Amino acid sequence: MKIKEILSVLEEMAPLAYAEDFDNVGLLVGDPESEATGILVCHDALENIIGEAIAKKCNLVVCFHPILFSGLKKITGKNYVERAIIKAIKNDIAIYAVHTALDNHQEGVNKIFCDALGLINTKILIPKQNFIRKLVTYTITENAEEVRNALFNAGAGNIGNYENCSFNSKGIGTYMGNEHSNPQVGERFEFVQGDEIKIEVTFEKHLENKILKALFKSHAYEEIAYEIYDLQNKHQNIGLGMIGELKNPMKEKEFLLFAKEKMQADGIRHSNFIGKEVKKIAVLGGAGSFAIKNAIQAGADVFLTADLKYHQFYEAENQLLLADIGHFESERYTKNYIVEYLRKKILNFAVILSEENSNPVKYL
């Protein structure tokens, strides 16, 4: 199996188009045409992780955080990033990062976080915007079903929990071909007027090329009329953070102790207790201070995240309990999820969970 075949599976798990613009995801180091010998899954692709991959005969490291985040002008081994990259290149180790591509996925980081806490009725906290497009096309009645099915198979027509969604309306289409035309219906220079079906479907913007290929392949006309629009609608199934509910309400301190145990945290920093019963929980794995207002607007009783600064705790404004569980801790189970996913998709192949703890934060 070549590395590029594994990359296809990873992109099914976490489409790179879901990642934030600032991020650096995908294949960071390595040749996708190389034969894969094994996969090591980790949180951070540090130098010791690369050493573990070498020892376990894995030439692909799948990490959550990208070891290469900003540009490098020199690679001399002067810091932990450069040392990891040098070691990977010397030993033909490929590195692939998922980061916010999996953060934004509805089954990704924050769903894993919610599941660890046993939350129910979960939904995206900050739905992704400017990600949905709409295709409108026209064809003869006899061709409409073939076109629709081709578009559905290419990924169009998914809305929330529903698939194969489209709107179809009847109308009258007209055209007249010139001397270079070869019309499916009618003759050159003949004014044709006939019944047509207008088909409208929505799709995620990164699928546009695939959608258009399906349209051109399935459409009966020589010249295909179509329109594509950007929609302002939020994508309810893609985005950062998640909000859900506890099956049974808890007191604030009781919940924090519960979360500490479930996420295996050594400590939790939090804002003032406000004496509110805890039922609705917002979570955002990693640094989530930017989402405090979103958690308040969503009616959360607690917002569980990481990397909160001193003054940001004031932003709770006695409307919810802010809790910083630790960056690594909030994403702790992500690598386990990746391993389970790959083992289901790639059978009879070594997919190994790293034994190294890459959390740089220690507690007394």
CSV table of C-alpha atoms in Angstrom, one decimal:
chain,number,residue,atom,x,y,z
A,1,MET,CA,0.0,0.0,0.0
A,2,LYS,CA,1.3,3.4,-0.9
A,3,ILE,CA,1.3,6.3,1.4
A,4,LYS,CA,-1.1,8.2,-0.9
A,5,GLU,CA,-3.7,5.5,-0.5
A,6,ILE,CA,-3.6,6.1,3.3
A,7,LEU,CA,-3.9,9.8,2.7
A,8,SER,CA,-7.1,9.3,0.8
A,9,VAL,CA,-8.6,7.5,3.9
A,10,LEU,CA,-7.4,10.3,6.2
A,11,GLU,CA,-9.0,12.9,4.0
A,12,GLU,CA,-12.3,10.9,4.1
A,13,MET,CA,-12.0,11.1,7.9
A,14,ALA,CA,-11.2,14.8,8.0
A,15,PRO,CA,-11.5,16.6,4.6
A,16,LEU,CA,-8.7,19.1,4.4
A,17,ALA,CA,-11.2,21.7,3.1
A,18,TYR,CA,-12.7,21.7,6.6
A,19,ALA,CA,-9.5,23.2,8.1
A,20,GLU,CA,-9.3,26.8,9.1
A,21,ASP,CA,-7.4,29.1,6.7
A,22,PHE,CA,-4.6,29.8,9.2
A,23,ASP,CA,-3.9,26.1,9.6
A,24,ASN,CA,-1.3,23.8,8.0
A,25,VAL,CA,-2.8,20.4,7.5
A,26,GLY,CA,-2.2,17.4,5.2
A,27,LEU,CA,1.1,15.8,4.2
A,28,LEU,CA,3.8,18.0,5.7
A,29,VAL,CA,6.9,15.8,5.0
A,30,GLY,CA,7.4,12.8,2.8
A,31,ASP,CA,6.8,11.2,-0.6
A,32,PRO,CA,3.2,10.1,-1.1
A,33,GLU,CA,4.4,7.6,-3.8
A,34,SER,CA,6.4,5.6,-1.2
A,35,GLU,CA,5.3,2.2,0.0
A,36,ALA,CA,3.9,2.4,3.5
A,37,THR,CA,5.4,0.1,6.2
A,38,GLY,CA,3.2,1.1,9.1
A,39,ILE,CA,1.3,4.1,10.6
A,40,LEU,CA,2.1,5.6,14.0
A,41,VAL,CA,-0.6,7.9,15.4
A,42,CYS,CA,0.3,10.6,17.9
A,43,HIS,CA,-0.7,14.0,19.2
A,44,ASP,CA,2.5,15.9,18.4
A,45,ALA,CA,5.1,14.7,15.9
A,46,LEU,CA,8.2,15.5,18.1
A,47,GLU,CA,11.7,14.1,17.7
A,48,ASN,CA,11.1,11.3,20.2
A,49,ILE,CA,7.9,10.3,18.3
A,50,ILE,CA,9.9,10.1,15.1
A,51,GLY,CA,12.3,7.8,17.0
A,52,GLU,CA,9.4,5.7,18.1
A,53,ALA,CA,8.2,5.4,14.5
A,54,ILE,CA,11.6,4.2,13.4
A,55,ALA,CA,11.7,1.6,16.2
A,56,LYS,CA,8.3,0.3,15.3
A,57,LYS,CA,9.0,0.3,11.5
A,58,CYS,CA,6.3,2.9,10.7
A,59,ASN,CA,7.2,5.3,7.9
A,60,LEU,CA,4.0,7.4,8.2
A,61,VAL,CA,3.3,9.5,11.4
A,62,VAL,CA,-0.2,10.8,11.6
A,63,CYS,CA,-0.3,13.6,14.2
A,64,PHE,CA,-3.0,15.9,15.4
A,65,HIS,CA,-1.0,19.1,15.7
A,66,PRO,CA,1.1,20.1,12.7
A,67,ILE,CA,4.8,20.1,13.6
A,68,LEU,CA,5.2,22.6,10.7
A,69,PHE,CA,2.9,25.5,11.4
A,70,SER,CA,4.7,28.6,10.1
A,71,GLY,CA,7.3,28.9,7.4
A,72,LEU,CA,10.9,27.8,8.0
A,73,LYS,CA,13.8,29.7,6.4
A,74,LYS,CA,16.5,27.4,7.7
A,75,ILE,CA,16.5,23.8,9.0
A,76,THR,CA,19.6,23.6,11.1
A,77,GLY,CA,18.3,21.7,14.1
A,78,LYS,CA,18.3,24.7,16.5
A,79,ASN,CA,14.8,24.0,17.9
A,80,TYR,CA,12.4,21.1,18.5
A,81,VAL,CA,10.6,21.6,15.2
A,82,GLU,CA,13.7,21.6,13.0
A,83,ARG,CA,15.1,18.6,14.9
A,84,ALA,CA,11.9,16.6,14.3
A,85,ILE,CA,11.9,17.5,10.6
A,86,ILE,CA,15.5,16.6,10.1
A,87,LYS,CA,15.1,13.2,11.8
A,88,ALA,CA,12.0,12.5,9.7
A,89,ILE,CA,13.6,13.3,6.4
A,90,LYS,CA,16.8,11.4,7.2
A,91,ASN,CA,14.8,8.3,8.0
A,92,ASP,CA,12.2,8.6,5.2
A,93,ILE,CA,9.4,9.2,7.6
A,94,ALA,CA,6.3,11.0,6.3
A,95,ILE,CA,4.3,13.3,8.5
A,96,TYR,CA,0.6,14.0,8.1
A,97,ALA,CA,-1.4,16.5,10.3
A,98,VAL,CA,-5.2,16.7,10.7
A,99,HIS,CA,-5.7,19.5,13.3
A,100,THR,CA,-8.6,21.8,12.5
A,101,ALA,CA,-9.8,19.6,9.6
A,102,LEU,CA,-10.8,17.2,12.4
A,103,ASP,CA,-11.7,20.1,14.8
A,104,ASN,CA,-14.4,21.2,12.4
A,105,HIS,CA,-15.8,17.7,11.7
A,106,GLN,CA,-19.1,16.8,13.4
A,107,GLU,CA,-17.6,13.4,14.5
A,108,GLY,CA,-14.2,15.0,15.3
A,109,VAL,CA,-12.4,16.5,18.2
A,110,ASN,CA,-15.3,18.1,20.0
A,111,LYS,CA,-17.7,15.2,19.5
A,112,ILE,CA,-15.0,13.0,21.0
A,113,PHE,CA,-14.8,15.5,23.9
A,114,CYS,CA,-18.6,15.4,24.3
A,115,ASP,CA,-18.7,11.6,24.2
A,116,ALA,CA,-16.0,11.4,26.9
A,117,LEU,CA,-18.3,13.5,29.1
A,118,GLY,CA,-21.4,11.5,28.1
A,119,LEU,CA,-23.2,14.5,26.6
A,120,ILE,CA,-26.4,14.0,24.6
A,121,ASN,CA,-28.3,16.2,22.1
A,122,THR,CA,-25.0,17.5,20.8
A,123,LYS,CA,-24.6,20.1,18.0
A,124,ILE,CA,-22.0,22.4,16.5
A,125,LEU,CA,-21.3,25.5,18.6
A,126,ILE,CA,-20.0,27.8,15.8
A,127,PRO,CA,-21.2,26.5,12.5
A,128,LYS,CA,-18.9,27.2,9.5
A,129,GLN,CA,-19.9,30.0,7.2
A,130,ASN,CA,-19.4,30.6,3.5
A,131,PHE,CA,-19.0,26.9,2.9
A,132,ILE,CA,-22.2,26.0,1.0
A,133,ARG,CA,-22.8,26.5,-2.7
A,134,LYS,CA,-25.8,25.9,-4.9
A,135,LEU,CA,-25.9,24.4,-8.4
A,136,VAL,CA,-28.8,25.2,-10.7
A,137,THR,CA,-29.1,23.3,-14.1
A,138,TYR,CA,-31.7,22.5,-16.7
A,139,THR,CA,-32.3,19.4,-18.8
A,140,ILE,CA,-35.0,17.5,-20.6
A,141,THR,CA,-37.4,15.4,-18.5
A,142,GLU,CA,-36.0,12.1,-19.7
A,143,ASN,CA,-32.5,13.1,-18.5
A,144,ALA,CA,-33.5,14.6,-15.1
A,145,GLU,CA,-33.2,11.4,-13.0
A,146,GLU,CA,-29.8,10.5,-14.4
A,147,VAL,CA,-28.4,14.0,-13.7
A,148,ARG,CA,-29.9,14.1,-10.2
A,149,ASN,CA,-28.4,10.7,-9.3
A,150,ALA,CA,-25.0,11.7,-10.7
A,151,LEU,CA,-25.0,14.9,-8.6
A,152,PHE,CA,-26.1,13.0,-5.5
A,153,ASN,CA,-23.3,10.4,-6.0
A,154,ALA,CA,-20.8,13.2,-6.3
A,155,GLY,CA,-21.8,14.5,-2.9
A,156,ALA,CA,-24.5,17.1,-3.7
A,157,GLY,CA,-27.8,17.3,-1.9
A,158,ASN,CA,-26.8,16.7,1.7
A,159,ILE,CA,-28.6,18.9,4.2
A,160,GLY,CA,-28.3,18.0,7.9
A,161,ASN,CA,-29.5,14.5,8.5
A,162,TYR,CA,-30.9,14.2,4.9
A,163,GLU,CA,-29.4,13.0,1.7
A,164,ASN,CA,-30.4,13.3,-2.0
A,165,CYS,CA,-32.1,16.7,-1.4
A,166,SER,CA,-33.0,18.7,-4.5
A,167,PHE,CA,-35.7,21.0,-5.8
A,168,ASN,CA,-37.2,20.4,-9.2
A,169,SER,CA,-39.5,22.6,-11.2
A,170,LYS,CA,-40.9,22.4,-14.7
A,171,GLY,CA,-40.6,25.1,-17.3
A,172,ILE,CA,-40.1,25.9,-21.0
A,173,GLY,CA,-36.6,26.0,-22.4
A,174,THR,CA,-35.6,27.6,-25.7
A,175,TYR,CA,-32.5,27.5,-27.9
A,176,MET,CA,-31.3,27.6,-31.5
A,177,GLY,CA,-28.0,26.1,-32.6
A,178,ASN,CA,-25.6,27.6,-35.1
A,179,GLU,CA,-23.6,25.8,-37.9
A,180,HIS,CA,-21.2,24.4,-35.3
A,181,SER,CA,-23.8,22.9,-33.1
A,182,ASN,CA,-25.0,19.3,-32.8
A,183,PRO,CA,-28.2,19.5,-30.7
A,184,GLN,CA,-29.6,16.5,-28.9
A,185,VAL,CA,-33.2,17.7,-29.7
A,186,GLY,CA,-34.0,19.6,-32.9
A,187,GLU,CA,-31.7,20.6,-35.8
A,188,ARG,CA,-29.2,23.3,-36.5
A,189,PHE,CA,-30.8,26.8,-37.1
A,190,GLU,CA,-34.1,25.4,-35.7
A,191,PHE,CA,-35.7,27.4,-32.9
A,192,VAL,CA,-36.5,24.7,-30.3
A,193,GLN,CA,-39.0,25.2,-27.5
A,194,GLY,CA,-39.8,22.4,-25.1
A,195,ASP,CA,-40.4,21.1,-21.6
A,196,GLU,CA,-37.4,21.2,-19.3
A,197,ILE,CA,-36.7,20.4,-15.6
A,198,LYS,CA,-34.8,22.9,-13.5
A,199,ILE,CA,-32.7,21.0,-10.9
A,200,GLU,CA,-31.3,22.8,-7.8
A,201,VAL,CA,-28.9,21.2,-5.3
A,202,THR,CA,-26.6,22.4,-2.6
A,203,PHE,CA,-23.1,21.1,-2.0
A,204,GLU,CA,-19.9,21.8,0.1
A,205,LYS,CA,-17.7,24.1,-1.9
A,206,HIS,CA,-14.6,21.8,-2.0
A,207,LEU,CA,-16.7,19.3,-4.0
A,208,GLU,CA,-17.3,21.7,-6.9
A,209,ASN,CA,-14.9,20.1,-9.4
A,210,LYS,CA,-16.3,16.7,-8.6
A,211,ILE,CA,-19.9,18.0,-8.9
A,212,LEU,CA,-19.3,19.6,-12.3
A,213,LYS,CA,-17.6,16.5,-13.7
A,214,ALA,CA,-20.7,14.5,-12.7
A,215,LEU,CA,-22.9,17.1,-14.3
A,216,PHE,CA,-21.0,17.1,-17.6
A,217,LYS,CA,-20.8,13.3,-17.8
A,218,SER,CA,-24.5,12.7,-17.1
A,219,HIS,CA,-26.1,15.6,-18.9
A,220,ALA,CA,-27.8,15.0,-22.3
A,221,TYR,CA,-27.1,18.4,-23.9
A,222,GLU,CA,-24.1,19.3,-26.0
A,223,GLU,CA,-24.0,22.7,-24.3
A,224,ILE,CA,-24.9,22.6,-20.6
A,225,ALA,CA,-26.5,25.6,-18.9
A,226,TYR,CA,-25.7,25.8,-15.2
A,227,GLU,CA,-25.3,28.4,-12.5
A,228,ILE,CA,-23.4,28.2,-9.2
A,229,TYR,CA,-24.1,30.5,-6.2
A,230,ASP,CA,-22.4,31.1,-2.9
A,231,LEU,CA,-24.9,30.8,0.0
A,232,GLN,CA,-24.8,32.7,3.2
A,233,ASN,CA,-26.3,29.8,5.1
A,234,LYS,CA,-24.3,28.4,8.0
A,235,HIS,CA,-23.3,24.7,7.7
A,236,GLN,CA,-24.9,23.1,10.8
A,237,ASN,CA,-22.7,20.0,10.6
A,238,ILE,CA,-19.3,21.6,10.2
A,239,GLY,CA,-17.7,24.1,12.6
A,240,LEU,CA,-15.8,24.7,15.8
A,241,GLY,CA,-16.9,23.6,19.3
A,242,MET,CA,-19.9,21.7,20.3
A,243,ILE,CA,-22.7,22.0,22.8
A,244,GLY,CA,-24.6,19.2,24.5
A,245,GLU,CA,-26.5,18.2,27.7
A,246,LEU,CA,-25.8,16.1,30.7
A,247,LYS,CA,-28.3,13.3,31.2
A,248,ASN,CA,-28.6,14.3,34.8
A,249,PRO,CA,-27.8,17.9,36.1
A,250,MET,CA,-24.9,18.4,38.5
A,251,LYS,CA,-23.7,21.0,40.9
A,252,GLU,CA,-20.8,23.1,39.5
A,253,LYS,CA,-18.0,21.7,41.6
A,254,GLU,CA,-19.4,18.2,41.1
A,255,PHE,CA,-19.3,18.6,37.4
A,256,LEU,CA,-15.7,20.0,37.3
A,257,LEU,CA,-14.5,17.0,39.4
A,258,PHE,CA,-16.4,14.7,37.0
A,259,ALA,CA,-14.8,16.4,34.0
A,260,LYS,CA,-11.4,16.2,35.6
A,261,GLU,CA,-11.8,12.5,36.1
A,262,LYS,CA,-13.2,11.8,32.6
A,263,MET,CA,-10.5,13.9,30.8
A,264,GLN,CA,-7.7,12.7,33.1
A,265,ALA,CA,-6.8,16.2,33.9
A,266,ASP,CA,-4.3,17.1,36.7
A,267,GLY,CA,-6.1,20.3,37.4
A,268,ILE,CA,-8.8,22.7,36.2
A,269,ARG,CA,-8.7,26.5,36.4
A,270,HIS,CA,-12.1,28.1,36.5
A,271,SER,CA,-14.1,31.3,37.0
A,272,ASN,CA,-16.3,32.0,40.0
A,273,PHE,CA,-19.0,29.5,40.9
A,274,ILE,CA,-22.3,31.2,40.3
A,275,GLY,CA,-24.6,28.7,42.0
A,276,LYS,CA,-26.1,27.5,38.8
A,277,GLU,CA,-27.2,24.0,38.2
A,278,VAL,CA,-25.1,22.5,35.4
A,279,LYS,CA,-27.1,20.9,32.5
A,280,LYS,CA,-25.9,22.4,29.2
A,281,ILE,CA,-22.2,22.1,28.4
A,282,ALA,CA,-20.2,23.8,25.7
A,283,VAL,CA,-16.8,22.4,24.8
A,284,LEU,CA,-14.0,23.4,22.5
A,285,GLY,CA,-10.9,21.4,22.3
A,286,GLY,CA,-7.6,23.4,22.4
A,287,ALA,CA,-7.5,27.1,22.7
A,288,GLY,CA,-11.1,28.3,22.8
A,289,SER,CA,-11.2,31.7,24.4
A,290,PHE,CA,-12.6,33.2,21.2
A,291,ALA,CA,-15.8,31.2,21.7
A,292,ILE,CA,-16.7,32.5,25.2
A,293,LYS,CA,-19.5,34.7,23.8
A,294,ASN,CA,-20.8,31.9,21.5
A,295,ALA,CA,-21.1,29.7,24.6
A,296,ILE,CA,-23.0,32.4,26.5
A,297,GLN,CA,-25.3,33.0,23.5
A,298,ALA,CA,-25.9,29.3,23.2
A,299,GLY,CA,-27.1,29.2,26.8
A,300,ALA,CA,-24.3,27.0,28.2
A,301,ASP,CA,-24.0,26.6,31.9
A,302,VAL,CA,-20.4,25.7,31.6
A,303,PHE,CA,-17.8,26.3,28.8
A,304,LEU,CA,-15.0,23.7,29.0
A,305,THR,CA,-11.9,24.6,26.9
A,306,ALA,CA,-8.2,25.4,27.3
A,307,ASP,CA,-5.5,28.2,27.2
A,308,LEU,CA,-7.6,30.8,28.9
A,309,LYS,CA,-5.7,34.0,30.0
A,310,TYR,CA,-6.2,35.8,33.3
A,311,HIS,CA,-8.5,38.6,32.0
A,312,GLN,CA,-10.6,36.2,29.9
A,313,PHE,CA,-12.0,34.6,33.0
A,314,TYR,CA,-13.8,37.9,33.7
A,315,GLU,CA,-15.7,37.4,30.4
A,316,ALA,CA,-17.9,34.8,32.1
A,317,GLU,CA,-19.8,37.8,33.5
A,318,ASN,CA,-21.6,35.6,36.0
A,319,GLN,CA,-23.5,34.1,33.1
A,320,LEU,CA,-21.7,30.7,32.9
A,321,LEU,CA,-18.8,28.9,34.5
A,322,LEU,CA,-15.6,29.1,32.5
A,323,ALA,CA,-13.2,26.1,32.9
A,324,ASP,CA,-9.7,25.6,31.5
A,325,ILE,CA,-9.1,21.9,31.5
A,326,GLY,CA,-5.7,22.0,29.7
A,327,HIS,CA,-4.9,22.0,26.0
A,328,PHE,CA,-3.6,18.4,25.7
A,329,GLU,CA,-6.3,17.1,28.1
A,330,SER,CA,-9.1,18.6,26.0
A,331,GLU,CA,-7.9,16.8,22.9
A,332,ARG,CA,-6.6,13.7,24.8
A,333,TYR,CA,-8.7,11.0,23.0
A,334,THR,CA,-8.3,12.4,19.5
A,335,LYS,CA,-5.4,10.1,18.6
A,336,ASN,CA,-7.4,7.1,19.9
A,337,TYR,CA,-10.3,8.0,17.5
A,338,ILE,CA,-7.8,8.3,14.5
A,339,VAL,CA,-6.4,4.8,15.3
A,340,GLU,CA,-9.9,3.2,15.6
A,341,TYR,CA,-10.9,4.9,12.3
A,342,LEU,CA,-7.8,3.7,10.4
A,343,ARG,CA,-8.0,0.2,11.7
A,344,LYS,CA,-11.6,-0.1,10.5
A,345,LYS,CA,-10.7,1.3,7.0
A,346,ILE,CA,-7.3,-0.3,6.5
A,347,LEU,CA,-7.4,-4.0,7.4
A,348,ASN,CA,-4.3,-6.2,7.9
A,349,PHE,CA,-2.0,-3.2,8.2
A,350,ALA,CA,0.0,-1.9,11.2
A,351,VAL,CA,-1.8,1.1,12.8
A,352,ILE,CA,-0.1,1.8,16.1
A,353,LEU,CA,-1.1,4.3,18.9
A,354,SER,CA,2.0,6.1,20.1
A,355,GLU,CA,3.0,5.3,23.7
A,356,GLU,CA,4.7,8.7,24.1
A,357,ASN,CA,3.1,11.5,26.1
A,358,SER,CA,3.7,14.7,24.3
A,359,ASN,CA,2.0,17.0,26.8
A,360,PRO,CA,4.5,19.8,27.5
A,361,VAL,CA,2.6,21.0,30.6
A,362,LYS,CA,3.4,19.4,33.9
A,363,TYR,CA,1.8,19.9,37.3
A,364,LEU,CA,3.2,19.7,40.9
